[in-house]
Amino acid sequence: GENVEQHPSTLSVQEGDSAVIKCTYSDSASNYFPWYKQELGKRPQLIIDIRSNVGEKKDQRIAVTLNKTAKHFSLHITETQPEDSAVYFCAATPFYGQNFVFGPGTRLSVLP
Amino acid sequence: DSGVTQTPKHLITATGQRVTLRCSPRSGDLSVYWYQQSLDQGLQFLIQYYNGEERAKGNILERFSAQQFPDLHSELNLSSLELGDSALYFCASSGALGETQYFGPGTRLLVL
């Protein structure tokens, strides 16, 4: 089955700097890769996703890149702000509703 | 608001008891997923239902069971509760293609 690793487990950056979180997956059949942000005590919320036929996707300050050959994908947040502080989870899944496998999460702290 | 609802919001009970958590998916979504999140931990996948049928099973204990009803709402039953079952339980739903999962607000269970 799929196994997703995520690094780093914690990340502290200064406000305005960039943050990068990387995930690796094991199942080459996986072709959908979402990223979720979870603030303390709240629900995980989808922030960006990418499919296997795309190498990069951007949404304002957030971007995700995918390297299918190496089986890794990364979340990039630029110009970080204090409200970006949260736990970020990556996930991988093959198509058609197979259960997601989530990474263990990265706790991002943006220091003012 | 993701459109996924969960009740109750909070639940306090004693060891050995049984509780039922309820989830209503987004309108039109056929898949329902249940996750357990212990304090400062990741999202542990428990079980998935698709249109009333069990689709995938994760690390769900034998004391736990779930079902999805004809109106697509789902219930997670937790019995013989132990202190270690205290956690946040999330339900998520996705559409027929089973891609993006939208999470409910969660039920916080405290077993005393």
Short mmCIF file of C-alpha atoms in Angstrom, two decimals:
data_model
loop_
_atom_site.label_atom_id
_atom_site.label_comp_id
_atom_site.label_asym_id
_atom_site.label_seq_id
_atom_site.Cartn_x
_atom_site.Cartn_y
_atom_site.Cartn_z
CA GLY A 1 0.00 0.00 0.00
CA GLU A 2 0.87 3.66 -0.17
CA ASN A 3 3.24 5.21 2.35
CA VAL A 4 3.73 8.97 2.61
CA GLU A 5 6.62 10.62 4.40
CA GLN A 6 6.74 14.32 5.17
CA HIS A 7 9.64 16.57 6.16
CA PRO A 8 10.37 18.55 8.20
CA SER A 9 8.10 17.75 11.14
CA THR A 10 8.48 21.30 12.46
CA LEU A 11 9.53 24.45 10.64
CA SER A 12 10.03 27.97 11.96
CA VAL A 13 10.51 30.89 9.60
CA GLN A 14 10.61 34.64 9.93
CA GLU A 15 7.65 36.57 8.60
CA GLY A 16 8.21 37.36 4.94
CA ASP A 17 10.52 34.39 4.34
CA SER A 18 9.60 31.34 2.27
CA ALA A 19 8.69 27.90 3.62
CA VAL A 20 9.06 24.58 1.85
CA ILE A 21 7.58 21.26 2.96
CA LYS A 22 8.40 18.06 1.11
CA CYS A 23 6.54 14.78 0.85
CA THR A 24 7.58 11.49 -0.69
CA TYR A 25 5.26 8.66 -1.64
CA SER A 26 5.83 5.02 -2.45
CA ASP A 27 3.01 3.93 -4.78
CA SER A 28 3.66 4.89 -8.39
CA ALA A 29 -0.09 4.50 -9.06
CA SER A 30 -0.85 7.55 -6.91
CA ASN A 31 -1.92 10.44 -9.10
CA TYR A 32 -3.68 12.99 -6.91
CA PHE A 33 -1.81 14.97 -4.26
CA PRO A 34 -3.68 17.43 -2.04
CA TRP A 35 -2.33 19.66 0.72
CA TYR A 36 -4.36 20.51 3.79
CA LYS A 37 -3.88 23.20 6.41
CA GLN A 38 -5.12 22.62 9.93
CA GLU A 39 -5.25 25.42 12.48
CA LEU A 40 -5.35 24.51 16.14
CA GLY A 41 -8.59 22.76 17.06
CA LYS A 42 -10.09 23.21 13.59
CA ARG A 43 -10.79 21.02 10.59
CA PRO A 44 -8.19 20.31 7.91
CA GLN A 45 -8.87 22.54 4.93
CA LEU A 46 -7.71 21.96 1.39
CA ILE A 47 -5.33 24.71 0.27
CA ILE A 48 -4.02 23.37 -3.01
CA ASP A 49 -3.84 20.13 -4.95
CA ILE A 50 -2.07 18.74 -7.99
CA ARG A 51 -2.66 15.88 -10.37
CA SER A 52 0.01 13.67 -11.86
CA ASN A 53 -0.26 15.15 -15.35
CA VAL A 54 0.86 18.55 -14.04
CA GLY A 55 4.31 19.48 -12.78
CA GLU A 56 3.48 22.66 -10.93
CA LYS A 57 0.44 24.59 -9.74
CA LYS A 58 0.30 28.03 -8.18
CA ASP A 59 -2.32 29.94 -6.23
CA GLN A 60 -1.16 33.36 -5.07
CA ARG A 61 1.52 32.78 -2.40
CA ILE A 62 1.16 29.00 -2.46
CA ALA A 63 2.60 26.60 -5.02
CA VAL A 64 2.97 22.85 -5.28
CA THR A 65 5.50 21.01 -7.42
CA LEU A 66 5.44 17.34 -8.35
CA ASN A 67 8.29 15.10 -9.49
CA LYS A 68 6.71 11.81 -10.53
CA THR A 69 10.00 10.18 -11.38
CA ALA A 70 11.39 10.78 -7.93
CA LYS A 71 7.96 10.33 -6.31
CA HIS A 72 8.01 13.51 -4.32
CA PHE A 73 5.95 16.69 -4.17
CA SER A 74 6.51 19.90 -2.30
CA LEU A 75 4.51 22.81 -0.91
CA HIS A 76 6.03 26.25 -1.27
CA ILE A 77 4.71 29.24 0.66
CA THR A 78 6.21 32.62 -0.17
CA GLU A 79 6.06 35.87 1.82
CA THR A 80 4.89 33.99 4.89
CA GLN A 81 2.54 35.69 7.31
CA PRO A 82 1.68 34.87 10.95
CA GLU A 83 -1.69 33.48 9.82
CA ASP A 84 0.18 30.82 7.85
CA SER A 85 1.12 29.24 11.19
CA ALA A 86 -0.62 25.85 11.29
CA VAL A 87 -0.04 22.16 10.72
CA TYR A 88 0.20 21.19 7.06
CA PHE A 89 -0.63 17.69 5.82
CA CYS A 90 0.16 16.24 2.43
CA ALA A 91 -1.67 13.22 1.04
CA ALA A 92 -1.50 10.86 -1.91
CA THR A 93 -4.14 8.73 -3.53
CA PRO A 94 -4.78 6.89 -6.77
CA PHE A 95 -7.81 7.95 -8.75
CA TYR A 96 -11.41 7.00 -8.10
CA GLY A 97 -11.82 7.36 -4.42
CA GLN A 98 -9.27 5.11 -2.90
CA ASN A 99 -8.58 6.22 0.61
CA PHE A 100 -6.09 9.01 1.06
CA VAL A 101 -2.83 8.30 2.80
CA PHE A 102 -1.81 11.37 4.77
CA GLY A 103 1.69 12.36 5.74
CA PRO A 104 2.39 12.86 9.46
CA GLY A 105 2.17 16.65 9.22
CA THR A 106 4.49 19.66 9.48
CA ARG A 107 3.99 22.27 12.17
CA LEU A 108 4.84 25.63 10.62
CA SER A 109 5.47 28.62 12.87
CA VAL A 110 5.84 32.04 11.29
CA LEU A 111 7.64 34.35 13.69
CA PRO A 112 6.81 38.08 13.58
CA ASP B 1 -17.89 26.02 5.98
CA SER B 2 -17.19 22.82 4.04
CA GLY B 3 -20.81 21.64 3.89
CA VAL B 4 -20.00 18.55 5.96
CA THR B 5 -21.73 18.47 9.33
CA GLN B 6 -20.91 16.42 12.40
CA THR B 7 -22.75 15.95 15.66
CA PRO B 8 -22.21 16.22 18.50
CA LYS B 9 -19.45 18.80 18.69
CA HIS B 10 -18.25 17.58 22.07
CA LEU B 11 -18.83 14.36 23.93
CA ILE B 12 -17.74 13.45 27.45
CA THR B 13 -18.27 9.91 28.62
CA ALA B 14 -16.84 7.24 30.89
CA THR B 15 -14.69 4.21 30.22
CA GLY B 16 -16.65 1.18 29.12
CA GLN B 17 -19.43 3.22 27.57
CA ARG B 18 -20.62 3.34 23.96
CA VAL B 19 -21.13 6.43 21.83
CA THR B 20 -22.33 7.20 18.31
CA LEU B 21 -20.91 9.98 16.18
CA ARG B 22 -22.89 11.26 13.24
CA CYS B 23 -21.80 12.76 9.94
CA SER B 24 -23.76 14.28 7.07
CA PRO B 25 -21.75 14.63 3.85
CA ARG B 26 -21.89 17.52 1.42
CA SER B 27 -24.88 17.46 -0.85
CA GLY B 28 -24.17 15.06 -3.72
CA ASP B 29 -21.10 13.44 -2.17
CA LEU B 30 -21.24 9.65 -2.09
CA SER B 31 -18.05 8.88 -0.16
CA VAL B 32 -17.64 9.30 3.56
CA TYR B 33 -14.38 8.85 5.43
CA TRP B 34 -13.71 8.69 9.15
CA TYR B 35 -10.46 9.78 10.78
CA GLN B 36 -9.14 9.80 14.32
CA GLN B 37 -6.76 12.52 15.46
CA SER B 38 -5.24 12.20 18.91
CA LEU B 39 -3.61 15.19 20.58
CA ASP B 40 -0.82 16.61 18.44
CA GLN B 41 -0.98 13.59 16.15
CA GLY B 42 -1.69 13.09 12.47
CA LEU B 43 -4.86 11.94 10.77
CA GLN B 44 -5.40 8.23 11.23
CA PHE B 45 -7.71 6.82 8.58
CA LEU B 46 -10.37 4.55 10.06
CA ILE B 47 -12.85 3.59 7.36
CA GLN B 48 -14.44 4.69 4.09
CA TYR B 49 -17.93 4.16 2.75
CA TYR B 50 -19.12 4.75 -0.78
CA ASN B 51 -22.83 4.88 -1.53
CA GLY B 52 -23.67 2.69 1.43
CA GLU B 53 -20.94 0.10 0.96
CA GLU B 54 -17.70 -0.24 2.89
CA ARG B 55 -14.90 0.70 0.49
CA ALA B 56 -11.69 0.73 2.49
CA LYS B 57 -10.60 -0.02 6.00
CA GLY B 58 -7.69 1.50 7.90
CA ASN B 59 -6.53 1.02 11.45
CA ILE B 60 -9.99 0.69 12.90
CA LEU B 61 -10.30 -1.20 16.16
CA GLU B 62 -12.75 -4.09 16.46
CA ARG B 63 -14.55 -2.07 19.15
CA PHE B 64 -15.35 0.51 16.49
CA SER B 65 -17.85 0.12 13.68
CA ALA B 66 -19.47 2.36 11.12
CA GLN B 67 -22.21 2.40 8.56
CA GLN B 68 -23.59 4.62 5.83
CA PHE B 69 -27.33 4.89 5.49
CA PRO B 70 -29.47 5.21 2.31
CA ASP B 71 -29.63 8.99 2.79
CA LEU B 72 -25.79 8.89 2.78
CA HIS B 73 -25.28 10.08 6.32
CA SER B 74 -22.85 7.98 8.31
CA GLU B 75 -22.45 6.95 11.90
CA LEU B 76 -19.33 5.82 13.74
CA ASN B 77 -19.98 3.65 16.77
CA LEU B 78 -17.34 3.41 19.47
CA SER B 79 -17.88 0.84 22.20
CA SER B 80 -16.11 -0.35 25.37
CA LEU B 81 -14.43 3.02 25.42
CA GLU B 82 -10.96 3.40 26.86
CA LEU B 83 -9.05 6.48 27.99
CA GLY B 84 -6.91 6.23 24.87
CA ASP B 85 -9.94 6.68 22.64
CA SER B 86 -10.08 10.34 23.64
CA ALA B 87 -9.46 12.20 20.41
CA LEU B 88 -10.90 14.40 17.71
CA TYR B 89 -12.92 12.38 15.22
CA PHE B 90 -13.30 13.84 11.77
CA CYS B 91 -15.61 12.87 9.01
CA ALA B 92 -14.83 13.88 5.43
CA SER B 93 -16.78 13.49 2.20
CA SER B 94 -15.94 13.47 -1.46
CA GLY B 95 -17.83 13.27 -4.70
CA ALA B 96 -18.35 10.40 -7.05
CA LEU B 97 -14.85 10.65 -8.44
CA GLY B 98 -13.54 10.50 -4.89
CA GLU B 99 -10.90 13.12 -5.10
CA THR B 100 -10.91 16.19 -2.90
CA GLN B 101 -12.03 15.38 0.61
CA TYR B 102 -13.91 18.04 2.55
CA PHE B 103 -13.73 17.73 6.29
CA GLY B 104 -16.40 18.32 8.88
CA PRO B 105 -15.73 20.32 12.06
CA GLY B 106 -15.04 17.16 14.07
CA THR B 107 -16.36 15.64 17.27
CA ARG B 108 -14.13 15.99 20.30
CA LEU B 109 -14.47 12.88 22.45
CA LEU B 110 -13.23 12.82 26.02
CA VAL B 111 -13.28 9.51 27.87
CA LEU B 112 -12.91 9.85 31.66
#
